[in-house]
Coordinates of N, CA and C in Angstrom, one line a residue:
T1493 N -19.2 24.0 -5.6 CA -18.9 24.1 -4.2 C -18.0 25.2 -3.8
E1494 N -17.2 25.7 -4.8 CA -16.3 26.8 -4.4 C -17.0 28.1 -4.0
K1495 N -18.2 28.3 -4.5 CA -19.0 29.5 -4.2 C -19.8 29.4 -2.9
A1496 N -19.8 28.2 -2.3 CA -20.6 28.0 -1.1 C -19.7 28.3 0.1
A1497 N -20.4 28.7 1.2 CA -19.7 29.0 2.4 C -19.0 27.7 2.9
K1498 N -17.9 27.8 3.4 CA -17.1 26.7 3.8 C -17.9 25.7 4.7
K1499 N -18.7 26.2 5.6 CA -19.5 25.4 6.5 C -20.5 24.6 5.8
R1500 N -21.0 25.0 4.6 CA -22.0 24.3 3.9 C -21.5 23.4 2.8
R1501 N -20.2 23.5 2.5 CA -19.7 22.7 1.3 C -20.0 21.2 1.5
Y1502 N -19.7 20.6 2.6 CA -19.9 19.2 2.8 C -21.3 18.8 2.6
E1503 N -22.2 19.6 3.1 CA -23.6 19.3 3.0 C -24.0 19.4 1.5
M1504 N -23.5 20.3 0.8 CA -23.9 20.4 -0.7 C -23.3 19.2 -1.5
V1505 N -22.1 18.9 -1.2 CA -21.5 17.8 -2.0 C -22.1 16.5 -1.6
S1506 N -22.4 16.3 -0.3 CA -23.0 15.0 0.2 C -24.3 14.8 -0.4
W1507 N -25.1 15.9 -0.5 CA -26.4 15.7 -1.1 C -26.3 15.3 -2.6
T1508 N -25.4 15.8 -3.3 CA -25.2 15.4 -4.7 C -24.9 13.9 -4.8
F1509 N -24.0 13.4 -4.0 CA -23.6 12.0 -4.1 C -24.8 11.1 -3.6
Y1510 N -25.5 11.6 -2.6 CA -26.7 10.8 -2.1 C -27.7 10.8 -3.2
Q1511 N -28.0 11.9 -3.8 CA -29.0 11.9 -4.9 C -28.6 11.0 -6.0
F1512 N -27.3 11.0 -6.4 CA -26.8 10.2 -7.5 C -27.0 8.7 -7.1
E1513 N -26.7 8.4 -5.8 CA -26.9 7.0 -5.3 C -28.3 6.6 -5.4
Q1514 N -29.2 7.5 -5.1 CA -30.7 7.2 -5.2 C -31.1 6.9 -6.6
F1515 N -30.6 7.7 -7.6 CA -30.9 7.5 -9.0 C -30.4 6.2 -9.5
L1516 N -29.1 5.9 -9.1 CA -28.5 4.6 -9.5 C -29.3 3.4 -9.0
A1517 N -29.7 3.5 -7.7 CA -30.5 2.4 -7.1 C -31.8 2.2 -7.8
Y1518 N -32.4 3.3 -8.1 CA -33.7 3.3 -8.8 C -33.6 2.6 -10.2
K1519 N -32.6 3.1 -10.9 CA -32.4 2.5 -12.3 C -32.0 1.1 -12.2
A1520 N -31.2 0.7 -11.3 CA -30.7 -0.7 -11.2 C -31.9 -1.6 -10.8
N1521 N -32.8 -1.1 -10.0 CA -34.0 -1.8 -9.6 C -34.9 -2.1 -10.8
L1522 N -35.0 -1.1 -11.7 CA -35.8 -1.2 -12.9 C -35.2 -2.3 -13.8
N1523 N -33.9 -2.5 -13.8 CA -33.3 -3.4 -14.7 C -32.9 -4.7 -14.0
S1524 N -33.5 -4.9 -12.8 CA -33.2 -6.1 -12.0 C -31.7 -6.3 -11.7
S1525 N -31.0 -5.1 -11.4 CA -29.6 -5.1 -11.1 C -29.4 -4.7 -9.7
T1526 N -28.2 -4.8 -9.2 CA -27.8 -4.4 -7.9 C -26.7 -3.3 -7.9
V1527 N -26.8 -2.4 -7.0 CA -25.8 -1.4 -6.8 C -25.0 -1.9 -5.6
V1528 N -23.7 -2.0 -5.8 CA -22.8 -2.4 -4.7 C -21.9 -1.2 -4.3
K1529 N -22.0 -0.9 -3.0 CA -21.2 0.3 -2.5 C -19.9 -0.3 -2.0
V1530 N -18.8 0.3 -2.4 CA -17.5 -0.1 -1.9 C -16.8 1.1 -1.4
S1531 N -15.8 0.8 -0.6 CA -15.0 1.9 0.0 C -14.1 2.6 -1.1
P1532 N -14.1 3.9 -1.2 CA -13.3 4.5 -2.2 C -11.9 4.7 -1.7
R1533 N -11.6 4.3 -0.5 CA -10.3 4.6 0.1 C -9.2 3.9 -0.7
F1534 N -8.2 4.6 -1.1 CA -7.0 4.1 -1.8 C -7.3 3.8 -3.3
T1535 N -8.5 4.0 -3.8 CA -8.8 3.5 -5.1 C -8.0 4.3 -6.2
S1536 N -7.6 5.6 -5.9 CA -6.8 6.3 -6.8 C -5.3 6.3 -6.5
Q1537 N -4.9 5.5 -5.5 CA -3.5 5.4 -5.1 C -3.0 4.0 -5.3
R1538 N -3.8 3.1 -5.7 CA -3.4 1.7 -5.8 C -3.1 1.3 -7.2
C1539 N -2.0 0.7 -7.4 CA -1.6 0.2 -8.7 C -2.4 -1.1 -9.0
P1540 N -3.1 -1.1 -10.1 CA -3.9 -2.3 -10.4 C -3.1 -3.5 -10.9
K1541 N -1.8 -3.2 -11.3 CA -0.9 -4.3 -11.8 C -0.2 -5.0 -10.7
C1542 N 0.4 -4.2 -9.7 CA 1.2 -4.8 -8.7 C 0.6 -4.7 -7.3
G1543 N -0.4 -3.8 -7.1 CA -1.1 -3.7 -5.9 C -0.5 -2.7 -4.9
R1544 N 0.6 -2.0 -5.3 CA 1.2 -1.1 -4.4 C 0.3 0.1 -4.2
I1545 N 0.2 0.6 -2.9 CA -0.5 1.8 -2.6 C 0.5 2.8 -2.1
R1546 N 0.5 3.9 -2.9 CA 1.4 5.0 -2.5 C 0.9 6.3 -3.0
K1547 N 0.6 7.2 -2.1 CA 0.0 8.5 -2.4 C 0.8 9.3 -3.4
E1548 N 2.1 9.3 -3.2 CA 3.0 10.1 -4.1 C 3.1 9.6 -5.5
N1549 N 2.5 8.5 -5.9 CA 2.5 8.0 -7.3 C 1.5 8.7 -8.1
R1550 N 0.6 9.5 -7.5 CA -0.5 10.2 -8.2 C -0.2 11.7 -8.3
N1551 N -0.3 12.2 -9.5 CA -0.1 13.6 -9.8 C -1.4 14.2 -10.1
H1552 N -1.9 15.0 -9.1 CA -3.3 15.6 -9.2 C -3.4 16.6 -10.3
E1553 N -2.4 17.4 -10.5 CA -2.4 18.4 -11.6 C -2.5 17.8 -13.0
L1554 N -1.7 16.7 -13.2 CA -1.7 16.1 -14.5 C -2.8 15.0 -14.7
H1555 N -3.4 14.6 -13.6 CA -4.4 13.5 -13.5 C -3.7 12.2 -14.0
L1556 N -2.5 12.0 -13.5 CA -1.6 10.9 -13.9 C -1.2 10.1 -12.7
Y1557 N -1.2 8.8 -12.9 CA -0.7 7.9 -11.9 C 0.5 7.1 -12.5
I1558 N 1.6 7.1 -11.9 CA 2.8 6.3 -12.3 C 3.3 5.5 -11.1
C1559 N 3.2 4.2 -11.2 CA 3.7 3.3 -10.1 C 5.2 3.3 -10.1
D1560 N 5.8 3.6 -8.9 CA 7.2 3.7 -8.7 C 7.8 2.3 -8.6
K1561 N 7.0 1.3 -8.4 CA 7.5 -0.1 -8.3 C 7.5 -0.8 -9.6
C1562 N 6.4 -0.8 -10.4 CA 6.3 -1.6 -11.6 C 6.3 -0.8 -12.9
G1563 N 6.1 0.6 -12.7 CA 6.1 1.5 -13.9 C 4.8 1.6 -14.6
Y1564 N 3.7 1.0 -14.0 CA 2.4 1.1 -14.6 C 2.0 2.6 -14.7
K1565 N 1.4 3.1 -15.8 CA 1.1 4.5 -16.0 C -0.4 4.5 -16.5
S1566 N -1.2 5.4 -15.9 CA -2.6 5.6 -16.4 C -3.1 6.9 -15.9
N1567 N -4.3 7.3 -16.4 CA -5.0 8.4 -15.9 C -5.5 8.1 -14.5
D1568 N -5.5 9.0 -13.6 CA -5.8 8.6 -12.2 C -7.3 8.3 -12.0
D1569 N -8.2 8.9 -12.8 CA -9.6 8.6 -12.7 C -9.9 7.2 -13.3
R1570 N -9.2 6.8 -14.4 CA -9.3 5.5 -15.0 C -8.8 4.5 -14.0
L1571 N -7.7 4.8 -13.4 CA -7.1 3.9 -12.4 C -8.1 3.6 -11.2
A1572 N -8.8 4.7 -10.7 CA -9.7 4.5 -9.6 C -10.9 3.7 -10.1
A1573 N -11.4 3.9 -11.3 CA -12.5 3.1 -11.8 C -12.1 1.6 -11.9
M1574 N -10.9 1.3 -12.3 CA -10.4 -0.1 -12.4 C -10.4 -0.7 -11.0
N1575 N -9.9 0.1 -10.0 CA -9.9 -0.4 -8.7 C -11.2 -0.6 -8.0
I1576 N -12.2 0.3 -8.4 CA -13.5 0.1 -7.9 C -14.2 -1.1 -8.5
Q1577 N -13.9 -1.4 -9.8 CA -14.4 -2.6 -10.4 C -13.8 -3.8 -9.7
F1578 N -12.5 -3.8 -9.4 CA -11.9 -4.9 -8.7 C -12.6 -5.2 -7.4
L1579 N -12.9 -4.1 -6.6 CA -13.6 -4.3 -5.3 C -15.0 -4.9 -5.6
G1580 N -15.7 -4.4 -6.6 CA -17.0 -5.0 -6.9 C -16.9 -6.5 -7.3
D1581 N -15.9 -6.9 -8.0 CA -15.6 -8.3 -8.3 C -15.4 -9.1 -7.0
Q1582 N -14.6 -8.5 -6.1 CA -14.4 -9.2 -4.8 C -15.7 -9.4 -4.1
Y1583 N -16.6 -8.4 -4.1 CA -17.9 -8.6 -3.4 C -18.7 -9.7 -4.0
Y1584 N -18.7 -9.8 -5.3 CA -19.4 -10.9 -6.0 C -18.7 -12.3 -5.8
Q1585 N -17.4 -12.3 -5.4 CA -16.8 -13.5 -5.1 C -16.9 -13.9 -3.7
G1586 N -17.7 -13.1 -2.9 CA -18.0 -13.5 -1.5 C -17.4 -12.7 -0.4
V1587 N -16.6 -11.7 -0.8 CA -16.0 -10.9 0.3 C -17.1 -9.9 0.7
K1588 N -17.4 -9.9 2.0 CA -18.5 -9.1 2.6 C -18.3 -7.6 2.4
R1589 N -17.1 -7.2 2.8 CA -16.8 -5.7 2.8 C -15.4 -5.5 2.1
P1590 N -15.4 -5.6 0.8 CA -14.1 -5.5 0.1 C -13.5 -4.1 0.3
K1591 N -12.2 -4.1 0.6 CA -11.5 -2.8 0.7 C -10.0 -3.0 0.5
F1592 N -9.3 -1.9 0.3 CA -7.9 -2.0 0.1 C -7.3 -1.6 1.5
T1593 N -6.2 -2.2 1.9 CA -5.5 -1.9 3.1 C -4.1 -1.6 2.8
K1594 N -3.6 -0.4 3.2 CA -2.3 0.0 2.9 C -1.3 -0.8 3.9
L1595 N -0.4 -1.5 3.4 CA 0.6 -2.2 4.2 C 1.6 -1.3 4.7
R1596 N 1.9 -1.4 6.0 CA 3.0 -0.5 6.6 C 4.3 -1.2 6.4
S1597 N 5.2 -0.6 5.7 CA 6.6 -1.2 5.6 C 7.6 -0.1 5.5
A1598 N 8.8 -0.5 5.8 CA 9.9 0.4 5.7 C 10.3 0.6 4.2
E1599 N 10.3 1.9 3.8 CA 10.6 2.2 2.4 C 11.9 2.9 2.2

């Protein structure tokens, strides 16, 4: 996407994710499985141990997440995958639109 004109970047990236979604749905259907779409919001900012959501806990350059509340440490992509799995589990437990909500509090 870096080589694309700025106006076209979103279109190029969106098509890739859309195409990936179509492939996933196709393969899931062949295996009698279901693809569950969940909101990616806060998935790489939420601690899976204590639930704290804090943008500053994630270091993009090192791909590292360290929770300032409980000390949990992990790769940020792994953390996001764990949180996406958690949202998928919530869906199967009956939550119609599972998502994380950042609580507003004085810090």
